[in-house]
Short mmCIF file of C-alpha atoms in Angstrom, two decimals:
data_model
loop_
_atom_site.label_atom_id
_atom_site.label_comp_id
_atom_site.label_asym_id
_atom_site.label_seq_id
_atom_site.Cartn_x
_atom_site.Cartn_y
_atom_site.Cartn_z
CA MET I 840 -8.33 38.31 -0.25
CA TYR I 841 -8.35 34.59 -0.80
CA GLN I 842 -9.34 35.03 -4.52
CA ASP I 843 -6.64 37.57 -4.94
CA ALA I 844 -4.16 35.07 -3.60
CA LEU I 845 -5.33 32.41 -6.24
CA HIS I 846 -4.87 35.05 -8.93
CA ASP I 847 -1.47 35.93 -7.68
CA LEU I 848 -0.44 32.22 -7.97
CA ASN I 849 -1.52 32.17 -11.67
CA ASP I 850 0.66 35.44 -12.16
CA GLN I 851 3.59 33.67 -10.78
CA ASP I 852 3.16 30.97 -13.44
CA TYR I 853 2.65 28.04 -11.22
CA SER I 854 1.25 25.06 -13.11
CA ASP I 855 -2.49 24.17 -12.96
CA SER I 856 -1.83 21.03 -10.80
CA THR I 857 0.05 22.97 -8.24
CA ARG I 858 -2.59 25.87 -7.97
CA GLU I 859 -5.26 23.18 -7.69
CA GLY I 860 -3.44 21.46 -4.84
CA ILE I 861 -3.09 24.74 -3.03
CA HIS I 862 -6.74 25.61 -3.57
CA ARG I 863 -7.73 22.16 -2.30
CA THR I 864 -5.58 22.56 0.72
CA GLY I 865 -7.14 26.17 1.47
CA ARG I 866 -10.60 24.83 1.24
CA MET I 867 -9.90 22.08 3.72
CA ILE I 868 -8.40 24.54 6.20
CA PHE I 869 -11.33 27.06 5.97
CA ARG I 870 -14.06 24.28 6.10
CA LYS I 871 -12.31 22.94 9.25
CA ALA I 872 -12.46 26.45 10.73
CA LEU I 873 -16.00 26.76 9.84
CA GLU I 874 -16.67 23.34 11.61
CA MET I 875 -14.92 24.55 14.73
CA GLU I 876 -16.96 27.89 14.63
CA LEU I 877 -13.73 29.86 14.24
CA ILE I 878 -15.18 31.69 11.32
CA LYS I 879 -18.86 32.35 10.22
CA LYS I 880 -18.23 32.23 6.43
CA ASP I 881 -16.11 30.05 4.24
CA PRO I 882 -14.10 32.68 2.08
CA THR I 883 -13.18 29.67 -0.41
CA GLU I 884 -16.83 28.82 -1.23
CA PHE I 885 -17.05 30.92 -4.40
CA ALA I 886 -13.41 31.15 -5.07
CA TYR I 887 -12.18 29.84 -8.42
CA LEU I 888 -9.03 29.26 -10.32
CA LYS I 889 -8.45 31.20 -13.45
CA LYS I 890 -7.50 28.92 -16.39
CA GLU I 891 -6.12 30.25 -19.60
CA LYS I 892 -6.99 28.45 -22.74
CA LYS I 893 -4.01 26.82 -24.28
CA THR I 894 -3.12 27.12 -27.76
CA ILE I 895 -2.60 23.95 -29.99
CA GLU I 896 1.06 24.81 -29.97
CA GLN I 897 1.19 24.87 -26.27
CA LEU I 898 -0.62 21.52 -26.02
CA GLU I 899 1.74 19.96 -28.42
CA GLU I 900 4.77 21.25 -26.59
CA GLU I 901 3.58 20.02 -23.24
CA GLU I 902 5.71 17.05 -21.89
CA ILE I 903 5.11 14.37 -19.56
CA PRO I 904 7.15 14.39 -16.52
CA LYS I 905 10.84 13.66 -16.79
CA TYR I 906 12.35 10.27 -16.03
CA LEU I 907 15.29 8.07 -16.65
CA GLU I 908 15.48 5.61 -19.46
CA LYS I 909 16.75 2.11 -18.31
CA GLU I 910 20.35 2.70 -19.52
CA GLU I 911 20.37 6.08 -17.75
CA LEU I 912 19.13 4.57 -14.58
CA ALA I 913 21.80 1.92 -14.86
CA LEU I 914 24.44 4.69 -15.17
CA PHE I 915 22.96 6.70 -12.35
CA LEU I 916 23.04 3.78 -9.92
CA LYS I 917 26.64 2.84 -11.06
CA THR I 918 27.52 6.37 -10.35
CA ALA I 919 26.05 6.14 -6.89
CA GLU I 920 27.88 2.89 -6.24
CA ASP I 921 31.17 4.25 -7.30
CA TYR I 922 31.17 7.82 -6.28
CA GLY I 923 28.26 8.13 -3.84
CA LEU I 924 28.49 9.31 -0.26
CA GLU I 925 27.17 7.30 2.73
CA HIS I 926 23.92 5.74 2.13
CA ASP I 927 23.59 7.01 -1.43
CA TYR I 928 23.72 3.79 -3.27
CA LEU I 929 21.16 1.98 -1.02
CA ILE I 930 18.95 5.05 -0.99
CA PHE I 931 18.67 5.48 -4.83
CA LEU I 932 18.56 1.66 -5.29
CA ILE I 933 15.37 1.44 -3.08
CA LEU I 934 13.82 4.64 -4.62
CA SER I 935 14.37 3.20 -8.11
CA TYR I 936 13.31 -0.23 -7.60
CA THR I 937 10.38 0.38 -5.53
CA GLY I 938 9.03 3.82 -6.54
CA ILE I 939 8.40 4.74 -2.77
CA ARG I 940 8.27 8.55 -1.96
CA VAL I 941 11.28 9.97 -0.29
CA GLY I 942 9.34 10.77 2.95
CA GLU I 943 8.39 7.13 2.98
CA LEU I 944 11.96 6.08 2.50
CA VAL I 945 13.34 8.35 5.31
CA ALA I 946 10.64 7.01 7.72
CA LEU I 947 11.64 3.41 7.20
CA LYS I 948 12.55 1.32 10.23
CA TRP I 949 14.06 -2.04 10.38
CA LYS I 950 10.94 -3.54 11.59
CA ASP I 951 9.46 -2.63 8.16
CA VAL I 952 11.74 -5.06 6.47
CA ASP I 953 10.84 -8.64 6.15
CA PHE I 954 14.07 -10.30 5.25
CA VAL I 955 12.61 -13.74 4.72
CA ASN I 956 9.70 -12.79 2.48
CA HIS I 957 11.57 -10.03 0.78
CA THR I 958 9.02 -7.23 1.51
CA ILE I 959 9.14 -3.57 2.76
CA SER I 960 6.04 -2.37 4.58
CA ILE I 961 5.07 1.36 4.03
CA THR I 962 3.18 2.48 7.02
CA LYS I 963 4.36 6.04 7.68
CA THR I 964 5.87 9.13 6.20
CA TYR I 965 8.43 11.67 7.57
CA TYR I 966 7.38 15.25 8.24
CA ILE I 967 9.64 17.95 9.62
CA PRO I 968 7.41 21.02 10.39
CA THR I 969 10.01 23.42 11.78
CA ASN I 970 13.13 22.28 9.45
CA LYS I 971 14.94 21.07 12.79
CA THR I 972 16.18 17.58 12.64
CA LEU I 973 15.27 16.81 16.31
CA LYS I 974 11.64 17.85 15.80
CA TYR I 975 10.69 15.41 13.15
CA LEU I 976 7.27 13.83 13.13
CA LEU I 977 6.14 10.34 11.73
CA VAL I 978 2.62 10.57 10.37
CA THR I 979 0.24 8.10 8.64
CA PRO I 980 -0.02 8.08 4.90
CA LYS I 981 -2.71 10.34 3.60
CA THR I 982 -4.79 7.49 2.00
CA ARG I 983 -5.53 3.80 2.74
CA LYS I 984 -3.87 2.94 -0.57
CA SER I 985 -0.54 4.50 0.60
CA ARG I 986 -0.32 1.95 3.27
CA ARG I 987 1.21 -0.98 1.31
CA LYS I 988 3.76 -3.90 1.40
CA ILE I 989 6.04 -4.02 -1.65
CA ILE I 990 7.94 -7.08 -2.74
CA VAL I 991 11.54 -6.24 -3.37
CA ASP I 992 14.50 -7.71 -5.18
CA GLU I 993 17.15 -9.86 -3.59
CA GLU I 994 19.59 -7.24 -4.40
CA ILE I 995 18.04 -4.93 -2.14
CA ILE I 996 17.66 -7.30 0.62
CA ASN I 997 21.41 -8.14 0.50
CA ALA I 998 22.11 -4.55 0.52
CA LEU I 999 20.00 -3.78 3.51
CA LYS I 1000 21.79 -6.71 5.32
CA GLU I 1001 25.08 -5.29 4.72
CA HIS I 1002 23.99 -1.83 5.85
CA LYS I 1003 22.50 -3.36 8.92
CA GLU I 1004 25.81 -4.99 9.89
CA VAL I 1005 27.63 -1.70 9.47
CA GLN I 1006 25.11 0.29 11.51
CA ASN I 1007 25.21 -2.29 14.38
CA GLN I 1008 28.85 -1.69 14.66
CA VAL I 1009 28.31 1.98 14.90
CA ILE I 1010 25.56 1.69 17.50
CA LYS I 1011 27.80 -0.57 19.36
CA GLN I 1012 30.66 2.04 19.41
CA LEU I 1013 28.51 4.94 20.31
CA GLU I 1014 26.26 3.15 22.85
CA ASP I 1015 24.08 5.77 24.65
CA ASP I 1016 25.36 8.50 22.21
CA TYR I 1017 23.27 6.92 19.45
CA TYR I 1018 19.62 7.82 19.21
CA ASP I 1019 18.41 4.36 18.64
CA LYS I 1020 14.89 4.32 17.25
CA ASP I 1021 15.29 1.63 14.75
CA PHE I 1022 15.66 3.96 11.61
CA ILE I 1023 17.39 2.48 8.57
CA PHE I 1024 18.79 5.81 7.09
CA THR I 1025 20.38 7.84 9.87
CA LYS I 1026 22.55 10.87 10.35
CA MET I 1027 26.08 9.62 11.01
CA GLU I 1028 28.10 12.98 11.76
CA ARG I 1029 25.89 14.86 14.32
CA GLN I 1030 22.76 13.71 16.00
CA HIS I 1031 23.75 10.19 15.44
CA GLY I 1032 20.67 7.97 14.78
CA TYR I 1033 18.33 10.55 13.85
CA PRO I 1034 16.57 10.03 10.33
CA ILE I 1035 18.40 11.68 7.56
CA VAL I 1036 16.16 14.78 6.15
CA ILE I 1037 14.67 14.85 2.74
CA LYS I 1038 16.90 17.80 1.72
CA THR I 1039 19.97 15.62 2.03
CA VAL I 1040 18.47 13.19 -0.56
CA GLN I 1041 17.74 15.97 -2.83
CA ASN I 1042 21.31 17.35 -2.58
CA ARG I 1043 22.82 13.92 -3.04
CA MET I 1044 20.75 13.30 -6.31
CA LYS I 1045 21.89 16.51 -7.73
CA ARG I 1046 25.53 15.71 -7.08
CA LEU I 1047 25.20 12.29 -8.69
CA LEU I 1048 23.26 13.49 -11.78
CA SER I 1049 26.15 16.05 -12.25
CA LEU I 1050 28.86 13.35 -11.89
CA ALA I 1051 26.96 11.21 -14.28
CA ASP I 1052 26.30 13.98 -16.79
CA LEU I 1053 22.60 13.32 -16.72
CA ASN I 1054 19.64 15.75 -16.81
CA PRO I 1055 20.11 18.27 -13.81
CA GLU I 1056 16.39 18.98 -13.72
CA LEU I 1057 15.48 15.40 -12.45
CA THR I 1058 14.48 15.20 -8.83
CA GLN I 1059 14.02 12.34 -6.50
CA HIS I 1060 10.38 12.21 -7.51
CA SER I 1061 11.62 11.52 -11.06
CA LEU I 1062 12.77 8.11 -9.78
CA ARG I 1063 9.09 7.42 -9.10
CA HIS I 1064 8.21 8.27 -12.65
CA THR I 1065 11.13 6.14 -13.82
CA HIS I 1066 9.87 3.21 -11.85
CA THR I 1067 6.41 3.57 -13.57
CA SER I 1068 7.88 3.84 -17.08
CA LEU I 1069 10.22 0.70 -16.64
CA LEU I 1070 7.23 -1.34 -15.13
CA ALA I 1071 4.99 -0.17 -18.22
CA GLU I 1072 7.95 -1.24 -20.35
CA ALA I 1073 8.10 -4.67 -18.64
CA ASP I 1074 4.47 -5.09 -19.54
CA VAL I 1075 3.02 -4.61 -16.06
CA ALA I 1076 -0.67 -3.59 -15.82
CA LEU I 1077 -1.53 -0.07 -14.75
CA GLU I 1078 -3.59 -1.28 -11.96
CA GLN I 1079 -0.53 -3.24 -10.55
CA ILE I 1080 1.65 -0.18 -10.86
CA MET I 1081 -0.79 2.07 -9.17
CA ASP I 1082 -1.06 -0.54 -6.30
CA ARG I 1083 2.82 -0.57 -6.03
CA LEU I 1084 3.10 3.01 -5.91
CA GLY I 1085 0.33 3.52 -3.44
CA HIS I 1086 -2.32 5.47 -4.92
CA SER I 1087 -5.75 4.77 -6.37
CA ASP I 1088 -5.77 7.64 -8.90
CA ASP I 1089 -2.94 9.60 -10.09
CA GLN I 1090 -3.08 11.33 -13.55
CA ILE I 1091 0.76 11.77 -13.83
CA THR I 1092 1.33 8.13 -13.32
CA LYS I 1093 -1.20 7.34 -16.03
CA ASP I 1094 0.36 9.95 -18.36
CA VAL I 1095 3.86 8.16 -18.06
CA TYR I 1096 2.31 4.72 -18.50
CA LEU I 1097 0.37 5.72 -21.56
CA HIS I 1098 3.37 7.42 -23.05
CA VAL I 1099 5.40 4.37 -22.63
CA THR I 1100 2.94 1.83 -23.81
CA GLN I 1101 1.99 4.03 -26.74
CA GLU I 1102 5.66 3.90 -27.84
CA MET I 1103 5.58 0.22 -27.34
CA LYS I 1104 2.47 -0.02 -29.59
CA LYS I 1105 4.28 2.08 -32.29
CA GLU I 1106 7.31 -0.31 -32.10
CA ALA I 1107 5.00 -3.24 -32.50
CA SER I 1108 3.26 -1.91 -35.54
CA GLN I 1109 6.74 -1.09 -37.03
CA LYS I 1110 8.04 -4.60 -36.52
CA PHE I 1111 4.88 -6.03 -38.20
CA SER I 1112 5.34 -3.77 -41.22
CA GLU I 1113 9.07 -4.62 -41.44
CA LEU I 1114 8.09 -8.25 -41.46
CA MET I 1115 5.62 -7.98 -44.18
CA ARG I 1116 8.04 -5.98 -46.25
CA SER I 1117 10.69 -8.59 -45.84
CA LEU I 1118 8.26 -11.15 -47.41
CA ARG I 1119 7.85 -9.04 -50.70
#
């Protein structure tokens, strides 16, 4: 049954990385069940993922993850500033300028912000198992690398200060009706003070992309790839980028980095050739 389920994922055209992630999770679950003596045999032991050989054409057509060029990012943030709903500009400014995950952003509390040293500490992520706002969980990041402290720009610090002043006024007005657990991004219409849900960020981004006439297929995770590409363009080393993003090994990040740096190398070669031609 387990093997059939893996084959079924292949028939549904899920990507290799998605199927591998599901298979890894399945193995973890059944191994734990074996350890707890809930089952006698691990059904994932000899299971395998079916991989079809790709043609040269398919390999050539494969694209790296979609992200925004710097001019597009500037337009997106300007749109968020001019036409965004509550929190939008600050949310997307932080996601774009730090590369943090949306779950990490939603879980942020004021105590995570160091206004003096201009840092944001990532120590937890948001999880909502039942899709009910009041039943959220804050869980520790999955790896040691995910727990990190990010240096941020003064623009973000100033925007956070402004946001805190507004939020303090709301707390003062609502008093006991405000669920005050120190969250930075909170619901303001109902369930005041509870952290906003990830779906809200997804919907807000879709709206802003439409207003800015940008690629509608981009997601909030694309801002993480955007951050990677712009750091690479700014000549930041891959190791530093990985450290900032909070993972020790990620092929997608490497692919984005290599793509951008490869383009930069081509440009350097072209500039050299142009210089030599000008001397003839």
